[in-house]
Amino acid sequence: MAEVVAWVCMVLLVVILLAMAVVLVAGVLDVFGFVDMRHVRERRRIRAEIRRIQKEGDRG
């Protein structure tokens, strides 16, 4: 049982570290101008808005 808990904790730790690495890399790319994170967020927001409008259209 303790081995299972240890494996689960280790997997969670690896997932958290990978997520932090992705955020760090995205931040570095944004700082050096390779990726415009504002543009990415805006595009995501527009897509979510389109999905919301489509869902409302399906209900109505």
C-alpha atoms as an extended CHARMM CRD file, in Angstrom:
* protein
*
        60  EXT
         1         1  MET       CA              0.0000000000        0.0000000000        0.0000000000  PROA      1               0.0000000000
         2         2  ALA       CA              2.8200000000        2.3840000000        0.8660000000  PROA      2               0.0000000000
         3         3  GLU       CA              4.4060000000        1.6710000000       -2.5300000000  PROA      3               0.0000000000
         4         4  VAL       CA              1.2040000000        2.6990000000       -4.3030000000  PROA      4               0.0000000000
         5         5  VAL       CA              1.0250000000        5.9370000000       -2.3340000000  PROA      5               0.0000000000
         6         6  ALA       CA              4.6780000000        6.6270000000       -3.1240000000  PROA      6               0.0000000000
         7         7  TRP       CA              4.0800000000        6.0430000000       -6.8580000000  PROA      7               0.0000000000
         8         8  VAL       CA              1.0170000000        8.2860000000       -6.8750000000  PROA      8               0.0000000000
         9         9  CYS       CA              2.9240000000       11.0550000000       -5.1020000000  PROA      9               0.0000000000
        10        10  MET       CA              5.8280000000       10.6980000000       -7.4970000000  PROA      10              0.0000000000
        11        11  VAL       CA              3.5400000000       10.8680000000      -10.5420000000  PROA      11              0.0000000000
        12        12  LEU       CA              1.7940000000       13.9560000000       -9.1400000000  PROA      12              0.0000000000
        13        13  LEU       CA              5.1490000000       15.5950000000       -8.4790000000  PROA      13              0.0000000000
        14        14  VAL       CA              6.3090000000       14.8930000000      -12.0400000000  PROA      14              0.0000000000
        15        15  VAL       CA              3.0570000000       16.3090000000      -13.4720000000  PROA      15              0.0000000000
        16        16  ILE       CA              3.3890000000       19.4550000000      -11.3630000000  PROA      16              0.0000000000
        17        17  LEU       CA              7.0270000000       19.9000000000      -12.3970000000  PROA      17              0.0000000000
        18        18  LEU       CA              6.1490000000       19.4460000000      -16.0800000000  PROA      18              0.0000000000
        19        19  ALA       CA              3.3660000000       22.0240000000      -15.7920000000  PROA      19              0.0000000000
        20        20  MET       CA              5.7590000000       24.4660000000      -14.1430000000  PROA      20              0.0000000000
        21        21  ALA       CA              8.3120000000       23.8610000000      -16.9060000000  PROA      21              0.0000000000
        22        22  VAL       CA              5.7010000000       24.5670000000      -19.5970000000  PROA      22              0.0000000000
        23        23  VAL       CA              4.6970000000       27.8130000000      -17.8870000000  PROA      23              0.0000000000
        24        24  LEU       CA              8.3460000000       28.8210000000      -17.4860000000  PROA      24              0.0000000000
        25        25  VAL       CA              9.1570000000       28.1070000000      -21.1460000000  PROA      25              0.0000000000
        26        26  ALA       CA              6.0600000000       30.0120000000      -22.3040000000  PROA      26              0.0000000000
        27        27  GLY       CA              7.0660000000       32.9570000000      -20.1190000000  PROA      27              0.0000000000
        28        28  VAL       CA             10.6220000000       32.9700000000      -21.4710000000  PROA      28              0.0000000000
        29        29  LEU       CA              9.3460000000       32.7930000000      -25.0560000000  PROA      29              0.0000000000
        30        30  ASP       CA              6.9640000000       35.6660000000      -24.3090000000  PROA      30              0.0000000000
        31        31  VAL       CA              9.7380000000       37.7950000000      -22.7800000000  PROA      31              0.0000000000
        32        32  PHE       CA             12.0520000000       37.2960000000      -25.7540000000  PROA      32              0.0000000000
        33        33  GLY       CA              9.2560000000       37.9350000000      -28.2460000000  PROA      33              0.0000000000
        34        34  PHE       CA              8.9920000000       34.4900000000      -29.8070000000  PROA      34              0.0000000000
        35        35  VAL       CA              5.3850000000       34.0340000000      -28.6740000000  PROA      35              0.0000000000
        36        36  ASP       CA              2.8790000000       36.7940000000      -27.9380000000  PROA      36              0.0000000000
        37        37  MET       CA              0.9610000000       35.3670000000      -24.9600000000  PROA      37              0.0000000000
        38        38  ARG       CA             -1.5530000000       38.2160000000      -25.1010000000  PROA      38              0.0000000000
        39        39  HSD       CA             -2.4570000000       37.1490000000      -28.6400000000  PROA      39              0.0000000000
        40        40  VAL       CA             -2.7680000000       33.5020000000      -27.5580000000  PROA      40              0.0000000000
        41        41  ARG       CA             -5.0710000000       34.4310000000      -24.6540000000  PROA      41              0.0000000000
        42        42  GLU       CA             -7.2000000000       36.6520000000      -26.8840000000  PROA      42              0.0000000000
        43        43  ARG       CA             -7.5780000000       33.8910000000      -29.4670000000  PROA      43              0.0000000000
        44        44  ARG       CA             -8.6080000000       31.4560000000      -26.7090000000  PROA      44              0.0000000000
        45        45  ARG       CA            -11.1530000000       33.9510000000      -25.3810000000  PROA      45              0.0000000000
        46        46  ILE       CA            -12.6510000000       34.4450000000      -28.8460000000  PROA      46              0.0000000000
        47        47  ARG       CA            -12.9320000000       30.6880000000      -29.3900000000  PROA      47              0.0000000000
        48        48  ALA       CA            -14.6620000000       30.2660000000      -26.0190000000  PROA      48              0.0000000000
        49        49  GLU       CA            -17.0670000000       33.0810000000      -26.9060000000  PROA      49              0.0000000000
        50        50  ILE       CA            -17.8900000000       31.4320000000      -30.2440000000  PROA      50              0.0000000000
        51        51  ARG       CA            -18.5220000000       28.0980000000      -28.4800000000  PROA      51              0.0000000000
        52        52  ARG       CA            -20.8040000000       29.8220000000      -25.9550000000  PROA      52              0.0000000000
        53        53  ILE       CA            -22.7960000000       31.5090000000      -28.7230000000  PROA      53              0.0000000000
        54        54  GLN       CA            -23.1020000000       28.1860000000      -30.5910000000  PROA      54              0.0000000000
        55        55  LYS       CA            -24.3700000000       26.4520000000      -27.4380000000  PROA      55              0.0000000000
        56        56  GLU       CA            -26.9440000000       29.1880000000      -26.8710000000  PROA      56              0.0000000000
        57        57  GLY       CA            -28.0160000000       28.8280000000      -30.5160000000  PROA      57              0.0000000000
        58        58  ASP       CA            -28.4940000000       25.0720000000      -30.0890000000  PROA      58              0.0000000000
        59        59  ARG       CA            -30.7500000000       25.6300000000      -27.0650000000  PROA      59              0.0000000000
        60        60  GLY       CA            -32.8870000000       28.2830000000      -28.7210000000  PROA      60              0.0000000000
